[in-house]
């Protein structure tokens, strides 16, 4: 910037000197007239594509060619440090990921998150933050990805519509629209989409009976699935003044799906002491919907950098699934049939408050917050089919209803400060208390429990120069069982096995220590230490890798 200002000053001085040497008055008048037209010089600076911060890597994707014709999911797949496996599980530097959208935790996970992010055009993206060392503010057991969307402030109505067809084994069509209206202090954004997804999946597996180490099943399968996914999201925001904003976010997401699977395999018949061939077919259909609302208030004093963010919201999800499995054994004319009906309803209510306050010019920054939420989940289960009542399914319960209720309250505080312009520090503490109840109506089993947990974290980063830095991170996290993992109802699966949850599951706290040495911002050494219980060391993992930031820069 100094060089640019110096060049402009030198150029202006040269012109002034040239004019003082010119004797022609007319020429002076011409110069004066031009000087009136050039009143100011505006210098526009663009953010770098990749920004490395103490706890995160920021990818500024706005105004980039990579967003053209793509969805947010497509850009996320191309984001460095992020990997997505065939099951659509997202990881960052090998850690599981919790996704936030505009600093608000997404209610979607797995394939539901994938379909939702496909509904958001990449043109709406401002940046993607990959937070590999999240502070106590975040409700996450691993890394955090914060997807930040653009905030338009130009007057009038603007929008876009996109249609696409992706060619694979089966064609898939996507369409979405984006409308934005801004007038003075009011902004309204509507994003809608419709997708017609078609997938084909093939695979094989074998199951081993470990009692005598004999091959129990050997199978190959093919699954064809189709889904229709409409969605609509609305964001209304009103600026009370230059420091206070209020708004309402509403999201509606639906998915109707059908799938057909065929499996050919062999399983060992212990009575006949031989393998028998069988064919199994499965038909499944489901309907999923989610309705989320969020009312928010935000106070932002830009001069003092004070931020107060209050969010009050609800989420409702419904999931209706019906799966029917038919199994035919080559040497047996009888068809084995069993079906499963699952109609789940999940309700979530929450209140969240976050506040950030700098402590003077040189005393660092403090961040505090709290959240309380209520969850009420009901999962009715039913089994049906010709095979029920036979010897193979004698002990199988056919009908029950599972309930899960909890109340989670958490408070946190973070303090950040930079020493000597080279040592960046952050220390934080989070406390969580959960009170939950799980029960079954028919079986009569029930469990009530509650516990509190302190979760400290520490981050130190020392920059030797612009090219070399060393960072140390320690944090304590806790993994809690997902509500469906408590459900002990036995349900069939296509490979001939059955799965069930466990009402006696307990949380799993773990301590993690990271040591990272950065070299030239391209190569780093990473040492990780994980311990699931205090004093219990699982493994030490050392590796050397190259960051994929360079490949990202080449794509822009």
JSON list of C-alpha atoms in Angstrom, two decimals, residues 149-334:
[
{"chain": "A", "resi": 149, "resn": "UNK", "atom": "CA", "xyz": [-23.11, -16.67, 2.67]},
{"chain": "A", "resi": 150, "resn": "UNK", "atom": "CA", "xyz": [-23.09, -13.27, 1.01]},
{"chain": "A", "resi": 151, "resn": "UNK", "atom": "CA", "xyz": [-25.07, -10.39, 2.43]},
{"chain": "A", "resi": 152, "resn": "UNK", "atom": "CA", "xyz": [-26.36, -8.20, -0.37]},
{"chain": "A", "resi": 153, "resn": "UNK", "atom": "CA", "xyz": [-26.91, -4.50, 0.27]},
{"chain": "A", "resi": 154, "resn": "UNK", "atom": "CA", "xyz": [-27.59, -3.11, -3.21]},
{"chain": "A", "resi": 155, "resn": "UNK", "atom": "CA", "xyz": [-31.06, -1.65, -3.74]},
{"chain": "A", "resi": 156, "resn": "UNK", "atom": "CA", "xyz": [-33.81, -3.41, -5.67]},
{"chain": "A", "resi": 157, "resn": "UNK", "atom": "CA", "xyz": [-34.68, -6.96, -6.67]},
{"chain": "A", "resi": 158, "resn": "UNK", "atom": "CA", "xyz": [-32.06, -9.36, -8.01]},
{"chain": "A", "resi": 159, "resn": "UNK", "atom": "CA", "xyz": [-32.09, -13.05, -8.65]},
{"chain": "A", "resi": 160, "resn": "UNK", "atom": "CA", "xyz": [-30.88, -16.03, -10.61]},
{"chain": "A", "resi": 161, "resn": "UNK", "atom": "CA", "xyz": [-32.19, -19.37, -11.86]},
{"chain": "A", "resi": 162, "resn": "UNK", "atom": "CA", "xyz": [-30.05, -22.39, -12.74]},
{"chain": "A", "resi": 163, "resn": "UNK", "atom": "CA", "xyz": [-30.83, -25.74, -14.34]},
{"chain": "A", "resi": 164, "resn": "UNK", "atom": "CA", "xyz": [-28.39, -28.62, -14.63]},
{"chain": "A", "resi": 165, "resn": "UNK", "atom": "CA", "xyz": [-28.23, -32.25, -15.66]},
{"chain": "A", "resi": 166, "resn": "UNK", "atom": "CA", "xyz": [-25.45, -34.54, -14.47]},
{"chain": "A", "resi": 167, "resn": "UNK", "atom": "CA", "xyz": [-24.73, -37.61, -16.50]},
{"chain": "A", "resi": 168, "resn": "UNK", "atom": "CA", "xyz": [-23.78, -40.82, -14.74]},
{"chain": "A", "resi": 169, "resn": "UNK", "atom": "CA", "xyz": [-25.09, -44.36, -14.73]},
{"chain": "A", "resi": 170, "resn": "UNK", "atom": "CA", "xyz": [-28.41, -42.61, -14.19]},
{"chain": "A", "resi": 171, "resn": "UNK", "atom": "CA", "xyz": [-29.04, -38.96, -15.01]},
{"chain": "A", "resi": 172, "resn": "UNK", "atom": "CA", "xyz": [-29.71, -36.48, -12.20]},
{"chain": "A", "resi": 173, "resn": "UNK", "atom": "CA", "xyz": [-31.39, -33.09, -12.61]},
{"chain": "A", "resi": 174, "resn": "UNK", "atom": "CA", "xyz": [-31.04, -30.04, -10.36]},
{"chain": "A", "resi": 175, "resn": "UNK", "atom": "CA", "xyz": [-32.81, -26.69, -10.48]},
{"chain": "A", "resi": 176, "resn": "UNK", "atom": "CA", "xyz": [-32.66, -23.79, -8.04]},
{"chain": "A", "resi": 177, "resn": "UNK", "atom": "CA", "xyz": [-33.49, -20.13, -7.81]},
{"chain": "A", "resi": 178, "resn": "UNK", "atom": "CA", "xyz": [-32.22, -17.27, -5.69]},
{"chain": "A", "resi": 179, "resn": "UNK", "atom": "CA", "xyz": [-34.10, -14.00, -5.13]},
{"chain": "A", "resi": 180, "resn": "UNK", "atom": "CA", "xyz": [-32.83, -11.04, -3.11]},
{"chain": "A", "resi": 181, "resn": "UNK", "atom": "CA", "xyz": [-34.71, -7.85, -2.35]},
{"chain": "A", "resi": 182, "resn": "UNK", "atom": "CA", "xyz": [-33.13, -4.93, -0.52]},
{"chain": "A", "resi": 183, "resn": "UNK", "atom": "CA", "xyz": [-34.78, -1.61, 0.26]},
{"chain": "A", "resi": 184, "resn": "UNK", "atom": "CA", "xyz": [-33.22, 0.84, 2.70]},
{"chain": "A", "resi": 185, "resn": "UNK", "atom": "CA", "xyz": [-32.99, -1.12, 5.99]},
{"chain": "A", "resi": 186, "resn": "UNK", "atom": "CA", "xyz": [-34.89, -4.26, 4.95]},
{"chain": "A", "resi": 187, "resn": "UNK", "atom": "CA", "xyz": [-33.43, -7.30, 3.18]},
{"chain": "A", "resi": 188, "resn": "UNK", "atom": "CA", "xyz": [-35.34, -10.40, 2.04]},
{"chain": "A", "resi": 189, "resn": "UNK", "atom": "CA", "xyz": [-33.70, -13.49, 0.55]},
{"chain": "A", "resi": 190, "resn": "UNK", "atom": "CA", "xyz": [-35.44, -16.55, -0.89]},
{"chain": "A", "resi": 191, "resn": "UNK", "atom": "CA", "xyz": [-33.61, -19.70, -2.01]},
{"chain": "A", "resi": 192, "resn": "UNK", "atom": "CA", "xyz": [-35.54, -22.60, -3.52]},
{"chain": "A", "resi": 193, "resn": "UNK", "atom": "CA", "xyz": [-34.57, -25.82, -5.26]},
{"chain": "A", "resi": 194, "resn": "UNK", "atom": "CA", "xyz": [-35.79, -29.08, -6.69]},
{"chain": "A", "resi": 195, "resn": "UNK", "atom": "CA", "xyz": [-33.64, -32.13, -7.36]},
{"chain": "A", "resi": 196, "resn": "UNK", "atom": "CA", "xyz": [-34.42, -35.43, -9.05]},
{"chain": "A", "resi": 197, "resn": "UNK", "atom": "CA", "xyz": [-31.65, -37.77, -7.92]},
{"chain": "A", "resi": 198, "resn": "UNK", "atom": "CA", "xyz": [-30.90, -41.18, -9.41]},
{"chain": "A", "resi": 199, "resn": "UNK", "atom": "CA", "xyz": [-28.14, -43.42, -8.07]},
{"chain": "A", "resi": 200, "resn": "UNK", "atom": "CA", "xyz": [-26.75, -46.87, -8.78]},
{"chain": "A", "resi": 201, "resn": "UNK", "atom": "CA", "xyz": [-24.50, -48.54, -6.23]},
{"chain": "A", "resi": 202, "resn": "UNK", "atom": "CA", "xyz": [-22.79, -51.91, -6.55]},
{"chain": "A", "resi": 203, "resn": "UNK", "atom": "CA", "xyz": [-20.67, -53.75, -4.02]},
{"chain": "A", "resi": 204, "resn": "UNK", "atom": "CA", "xyz": [-19.75, -56.98, -2.34]},
{"chain": "A", "resi": 205, "resn": "UNK", "atom": "CA", "xyz": [-18.98, -58.15, 1.18]},
{"chain": "A", "resi": 206, "resn": "UNK", "atom": "CA", "xyz": [-18.37, -61.26, 3.23]},
{"chain": "A", "resi": 207, "resn": "UNK", "atom": "CA", "xyz": [-19.24, -61.96, 6.83]},
{"chain": "A", "resi": 208, "resn": "UNK", "atom": "CA", "xyz": [-17.19, -64.30, 8.98]},
{"chain": "A", "resi": 209, "resn": "UNK", "atom": "CA", "xyz": [-18.57, -66.39, 11.83]},
{"chain": "A", "resi": 210, "resn": "UNK", "atom": "CA", "xyz": [-15.82, -66.01, 14.39]},
{"chain": "A", "resi": 211, "resn": "UNK", "atom": "CA", "xyz": [-16.73, -69.05, 16.53]},
{"chain": "A", "resi": 212, "resn": "UNK", "atom": "CA", "xyz": [-14.84, -71.36, 14.19]},
{"chain": "A", "resi": 213, "resn": "UNK", "atom": "CA", "xyz": [-13.58, -68.73, 11.71]},
{"chain": "A", "resi": 214, "resn": "UNK", "atom": "CA", "xyz": [-15.78, -70.11, 8.93]},
{"chain": "A", "resi": 215, "resn": "UNK", "atom": "CA", "xyz": [-17.12, -67.96, 6.12]},
{"chain": "A", "resi": 216, "resn": "UNK", "atom": "CA", "xyz": [-20.75, -67.40, 6.99]},
{"chain": "A", "resi": 217, "resn": "UNK", "atom": "CA", "xyz": [-21.91, -65.22, 4.09]},
{"chain": "A", "resi": 218, "resn": "UNK", "atom": "CA", "xyz": [-20.47, -64.10, 0.79]},
{"chain": "A", "resi": 219, "resn": "UNK", "atom": "CA", "xyz": [-22.64, -61.68, -1.18]},
{"chain": "A", "resi": 220, "resn": "UNK", "atom": "CA", "xyz": [-22.72, -59.14, -4.00]},
{"chain": "A", "resi": 221, "resn": "UNK", "atom": "CA", "xyz": [-25.41, -56.51, -4.32]},
{"chain": "A", "resi": 222, "resn": "UNK", "atom": "CA", "xyz": [-26.77, -53.75, -6.54]},
{"chain": "A", "resi": 223, "resn": "UNK", "atom": "CA", "xyz": [-28.96, -50.90, -5.35]},
{"chain": "A", "resi": 224, "resn": "UNK", "atom": "CA", "xyz": [-30.93, -48.46, -7.51]},
{"chain": "A", "resi": 225, "resn": "UNK", "atom": "CA", "xyz": [-32.38, -45.47, -5.70]},
{"chain": "A", "resi": 226, "resn": "UNK", "atom": "CA", "xyz": [-34.38, -42.42, -6.70]},
{"chain": "A", "resi": 227, "resn": "UNK", "atom": "CA", "xyz": [-35.32, -39.35, -4.69]},
{"chain": "A", "resi": 228, "resn": "UNK", "atom": "CA", "xyz": [-37.18, -36.11, -5.20]},
{"chain": "A", "resi": 229, "resn": "UNK", "atom": "CA", "xyz": [-35.98, -33.24, -3.03]},
{"chain": "A", "resi": 230, "resn": "UNK", "atom": "CA", "xyz": [-37.69, -29.82, -2.90]},
{"chain": "A", "resi": 231, "resn": "UNK", "atom": "CA", "xyz": [-36.53, -27.14, -0.46]},
{"chain": "A", "resi": 232, "resn": "UNK", "atom": "CA", "xyz": [-37.17, -23.50, 0.40]},
{"chain": "A", "resi": 233, "resn": "UNK", "atom": "CA", "xyz": [-35.33, -21.14, 2.73]},
{"chain": "A", "resi": 234, "resn": "UNK", "atom": "CA", "xyz": [-36.19, -17.56, 3.65]},
{"chain": "A", "resi": 235, "resn": "UNK", "atom": "CA", "xyz": [-34.12, -14.94, 5.48]},
{"chain": "A", "resi": 236, "resn": "UNK", "atom": "CA", "xyz": [-35.71, -11.65, 6.53]},
{"chain": "A", "resi": 237, "resn": "UNK", "atom": "CA", "xyz": [-33.48, -9.03, 8.14]},
{"chain": "A", "resi": 238, "resn": "UNK", "atom": "CA", "xyz": [-34.25, -5.51, 9.34]},
{"chain": "A", "resi": 239, "resn": "UNK", "atom": "CA", "xyz": [-31.61, -2.98, 10.37]},
{"chain": "A", "resi": 240, "resn": "UNK", "atom": "CA", "xyz": [-32.91, -1.01, 13.34]},
{"chain": "A", "resi": 241, "resn": "UNK", "atom": "CA", "xyz": [-29.87, 1.29, 13.19]},
{"chain": "A", "resi": 242, "resn": "UNK", "atom": "CA", "xyz": [-26.18, 1.03, 12.37]},
{"chain": "A", "resi": 243, "resn": "UNK", "atom": "CA", "xyz": [-25.59, -1.24, 15.40]},
{"chain": "A", "resi": 244, "resn": "UNK", "atom": "CA", "xyz": [-28.78, -3.29, 15.85]},
{"chain": "A", "resi": 245, "resn": "UNK", "atom": "CA", "xyz": [-30.29, -5.91, 13.53]},
{"chain": "A", "resi": 246, "resn": "UNK", "atom": "CA", "xyz": [-33.20, -8.34, 13.92]},
{"chain": "A", "resi": 247, "resn": "UNK", "atom": "CA", "xyz": [-34.20, -11.16, 11.61]},
{"chain": "A", "resi": 248, "resn": "UNK", "atom": "CA", "xyz": [-36.06, -14.38, 10.94]},
{"chain": "A", "resi": 249, "resn": "UNK", "atom": "CA", "xyz": [-34.71, -17.48, 9.19]},
{"chain": "A", "resi": 250, "resn": "UNK", "atom": "CA", "xyz": [-37.09, -20.22, 7.99]},
{"chain": "A", "resi": 251, "resn": "UNK", "atom": "CA", "xyz": [-36.05, -23.46, 6.28]},
{"chain": "A", "resi": 252, "resn": "UNK", "atom": "CA", "xyz": [-38.17, -26.19, 4.73]},
{"chain": "A", "resi": 253, "resn": "UNK", "atom": "CA", "xyz": [-36.53, -29.33, 3.35]},
{"chain": "A", "resi": 254, "resn": "UNK", "atom": "CA", "xyz": [-38.24, -32.49, 2.06]},
{"chain": "A", "resi": 255, "resn": "UNK", "atom": "CA", "xyz": [-37.07, -35.71, 0.46]},
{"chain": "A", "resi": 256, "resn": "UNK", "atom": "CA", "xyz": [-39.12, -38.57, -0.94]},
{"chain": "A", "resi": 257, "resn": "UNK", "atom": "CA", "xyz": [-37.06, -41.62, -1.88]},
{"chain": "A", "resi": 258, "resn": "UNK", "atom": "CA", "xyz": [-37.45, -45.08, -3.38]},
{"chain": "A", "resi": 259, "resn": "UNK", "atom": "CA", "xyz": [-34.83, -47.82, -3.66]},
{"chain": "A", "resi": 260, "resn": "UNK", "atom": "CA", "xyz": [-34.60, -51.36, -5.03]},
{"chain": "A", "resi": 261, "resn": "UNK", "atom": "CA", "xyz": [-31.80, -53.73, -4.05]},
{"chain": "A", "resi": 262, "resn": "UNK", "atom": "CA", "xyz": [-30.91, -57.20, -5.25]},
{"chain": "A", "resi": 263, "resn": "UNK", "atom": "CA", "xyz": [-28.38, -59.42, -3.53]},
{"chain": "A", "resi": 264, "resn": "UNK", "atom": "CA", "xyz": [-26.94, -62.78, -4.59]},
{"chain": "A", "resi": 265, "resn": "UNK", "atom": "CA", "xyz": [-24.90, -64.67, -2.05]},
{"chain": "A", "resi": 266, "resn": "UNK", "atom": "CA", "xyz": [-23.85, -67.82, -0.29]},
{"chain": "A", "resi": 267, "resn": "UNK", "atom": "CA", "xyz": [-24.27, -68.72, 3.36]},
{"chain": "A", "resi": 268, "resn": "UNK", "atom": "CA", "xyz": [-23.12, -71.75, 5.29]},
{"chain": "A", "resi": 269, "resn": "UNK", "atom": "CA", "xyz": [-25.72, -74.27, 6.41]},
{"chain": "A", "resi": 270, "resn": "UNK", "atom": "CA", "xyz": [-24.31, -75.85, 9.58]},
{"chain": "A", "resi": 271, "resn": "UNK", "atom": "CA", "xyz": [-26.89, -78.67, 9.56]},
{"chain": "A", "resi": 272, "resn": "UNK", "atom": "CA", "xyz": [-26.07, -79.75, 6.02]},
{"chain": "A", "resi": 273, "resn": "UNK", "atom": "CA", "xyz": [-22.41, -78.77, 6.33]},
{"chain": "A", "resi": 274, "resn": "UNK", "atom": "CA", "xyz": [-22.36, -76.94, 3.01]},
{"chain": "A", "resi": 275, "resn": "UNK", "atom": "CA", "xyz": [-22.86, -73.55, 1.41]},
{"chain": "A", "resi": 276, "resn": "UNK", "atom": "CA", "xyz": [-26.28, -72.73, -0.03]},
{"chain": "A", "resi": 277, "resn": "UNK", "atom": "CA", "xyz": [-27.09, -70.09, -2.65]},
{"chain": "A", "resi": 278, "resn": "UNK", "atom": "CA", "xyz": [-29.77, -67.48, -2.06]},
{"chain": "A", "resi": 279, "resn": "UNK", "atom": "CA", "xyz": [-31.28, -64.39, -3.67]},
{"chain": "A", "resi": 280, "resn": "UNK", "atom": "CA", "xyz": [-32.57, -61.47, -1.63]},
{"chain": "A", "resi": 281, "resn": "UNK", "atom": "CA", "xyz": [-34.60, -58.46, -2.80]},
{"chain": "A", "resi": 282, "resn": "UNK", "atom": "CA", "xyz": [-35.34, -55.32, -0.80]},
{"chain": "A", "resi": 283, "resn": "UNK", "atom": "CA", "xyz": [-37.79, -52.51, -1.55]},
{"chain": "A", "resi": 284, "resn": "UNK", "atom": "CA", "xyz": [-37.72, -49.34, 0.53]},
{"chain": "A", "resi": 285, "resn": "UNK", "atom": "CA", "xyz": [-39.52, -46.04, 0.45]},
{"chain": "A", "resi": 286, "resn": "UNK", "atom": "CA", "xyz": [-39.28, -43.07, 2.76]},
{"chain": "A", "resi": 287, "resn": "UNK", "atom": "CA", "xyz": [-40.37, -39.51, 3.29]},
{"chain": "A", "resi": 288, "resn": "UNK", "atom": "CA", "xyz": [-38.27, -37.01, 5.26]},
{"chain": "A", "resi": 289, "resn": "UNK", "atom": "CA", "xyz": [-39.10, -33.39, 6.09]},
{"chain": "A", "resi": 290, "resn": "UNK", "atom": "CA", "xyz": [-37.50, -30.73, 8.22]},
{"chain": "A", "resi": 291, "resn": "UNK", "atom": "CA", "xyz": [-38.86, -27.35, 9.25]},
{"chain": "A", "resi": 292, "resn": "UNK", "atom": "CA", "xyz": [-36.56, -24.97, 11.08]},
{"chain": "A", "resi": 293, "resn": "UNK", "atom": "CA", "xyz": [-37.13, -21.44, 12.39]},
{"chain": "A", "resi": 294, "resn": "UNK", "atom": "CA", "xyz": [-34.67, -19.02, 13.96]},
{"chain": "A", "resi": 295, "resn": "UNK", "atom": "CA", "xyz": [-35.37, -15.54, 15.33]},
{"chain": "A", "resi": 296, "resn": "UNK", "atom": "CA", "xyz": [-32.21, -13.55, 15.96]},
{"chain": "A", "resi": 297, "resn": "UNK", "atom": "CA", "xyz": [-31.04, -10.22, 17.34]},
{"chain": "A", "resi": 298, "resn": "UNK", "atom": "CA", "xyz": [-27.53, -8.92, 16.70]},
{"chain": "A", "resi": 299, "resn": "UNK", "atom": "CA", "xyz": [-25.75, -5.92, 18.19]},
{"chain": "A", "resi": 300, "resn": "UNK", "atom": "CA", "xyz": [-22.46, -4.99, 16.50]},
{"chain": "A", "resi": 301, "resn": "UNK", "atom": "CA", "xyz": [-20.40, -1.96, 17.49]},
{"chain": "A", "resi": 302, "resn": "UNK", "atom": "CA", "xyz": [-17.78, -1.82, 14.74]},
{"chain": "A", "resi": 303, "resn": "UNK", "atom": "CA", "xyz": [-15.72, 0.89, 16.41]},
{"chain": "A", "resi": 304, "resn": "UNK", "atom": "CA", "xyz": [-15.31, -1.01, 19.69]},
{"chain": "A", "resi": 305, "resn": "UNK", "atom": "CA", "xyz": [-15.70, -4.45, 18.05]},
{"chain": "A", "resi": 306, "resn": "UNK", "atom": "CA", "xyz": [-18.37, -5.53, 20.54]},
{"chain": "A", "resi": 307, "resn": "UNK", "atom": "CA", "xyz": [-20.82, -8.19, 19.36]},
{"chain": "A", "resi": 308, "resn": "UNK", "atom": "CA", "xyz": [-23.96, -9.55, 21.01]},
{"chain": "A", "resi": 309, "resn": "UNK", "atom": "CA", "xyz": [-25.78, -12.36, 19.17]},
{"chain": "A", "resi": 310, "resn": "UNK", "atom": "CA", "xyz": [-29.07, -13.85, 20.48]},
{"chain": "A", "resi": 311, "resn": "UNK", "atom": "CA", "xyz": [-30.80, -16.77, 18.74]},
{"chain": "A", "resi": 312, "resn": "UNK", "atom": "CA", "xyz": [-34.13, -18.41, 19.58]},
{"chain": "A", "resi": 313, "resn": "UNK", "atom": "CA", "xyz": [-35.23, -21.31, 17.40]},
{"chain": "A", "resi": 314, "resn": "UNK", "atom": "CA", "xyz": [-37.05, -24.57, 16.82]},
{"chain": "A", "resi": 315, "resn": "UNK", "atom": "CA", "xyz": [-36.49, -27.55, 14.55]},
{"chain": "A", "resi": 316, "resn": "UNK", "atom": "CA", "xyz": [-38.99, -30.23, 13.63]},
{"chain": "A", "resi": 317, "resn": "UNK", "atom": "CA", "xyz": [-38.09, -33.38, 11.70]},
{"chain": "A", "resi": 318, "resn": "UNK", "atom": "CA", "xyz": [-40.23, -36.27, 10.56]},
{"chain": "A", "resi": 319, "resn": "UNK", "atom": "CA", "xyz": [-38.96, -39.47, 8.97]},
{"chain": "A", "resi": 320, "resn": "UNK", "atom": "CA", "xyz": [-41.26, -42.22, 7.61]},
{"chain": "A", "resi": 321, "resn": "UNK", "atom": "CA", "xyz": [-39.54, -45.36, 6.34]},
{"chain": "A", "resi": 322, "resn": "UNK", "atom": "CA", "xyz": [-40.90, -48.70, 5.11]},
{"chain": "A", "resi": 323, "resn": "UNK", "atom": "CA", "xyz": [-38.54, -51.52, 4.10]},
{"chain": "A", "resi": 324, "resn": "UNK", "atom": "CA", "xyz": [-39.54, -54.99, 2.89]},
{"chain": "A", "resi": 325, "resn": "UNK", "atom": "CA", "xyz": [-37.03, -57.82, 2.44]},
{"chain": "A", "resi": 326, "resn": "UNK", "atom": "CA", "xyz": [-37.73, -61.04, 0.51]},
{"chain": "A", "resi": 327, "resn": "UNK", "atom": "CA", "xyz": [-35.23, -63.87, 0.66]},
{"chain": "A", "resi": 328, "resn": "UNK", "atom": "CA", "xyz": [-35.35, -66.99, -1.54]},
{"chain": "A", "resi": 329, "resn": "UNK", "atom": "CA", "xyz": [-33.06, -69.98, -0.94]},
{"chain": "A", "resi": 330, "resn": "UNK", "atom": "CA", "xyz": [-32.31, -72.08, -4.02]},
{"chain": "A", "resi": 331, "resn": "UNK", "atom": "CA", "xyz": [-33.00, -75.41, -2.31]},
{"chain": "A", "resi": 332, "resn": "UNK", "atom": "CA", "xyz": [-36.12, -74.15, -0.52]},
{"chain": "A", "resi": 333, "resn": "UNK", "atom": "CA", "xyz": [-39.33, -73.04, -2.24]},
{"chain": "A", "resi": 334, "resn": "UNK", "atom": "CA", "xyz": [-40.55, -71.04, 0.78]}
]
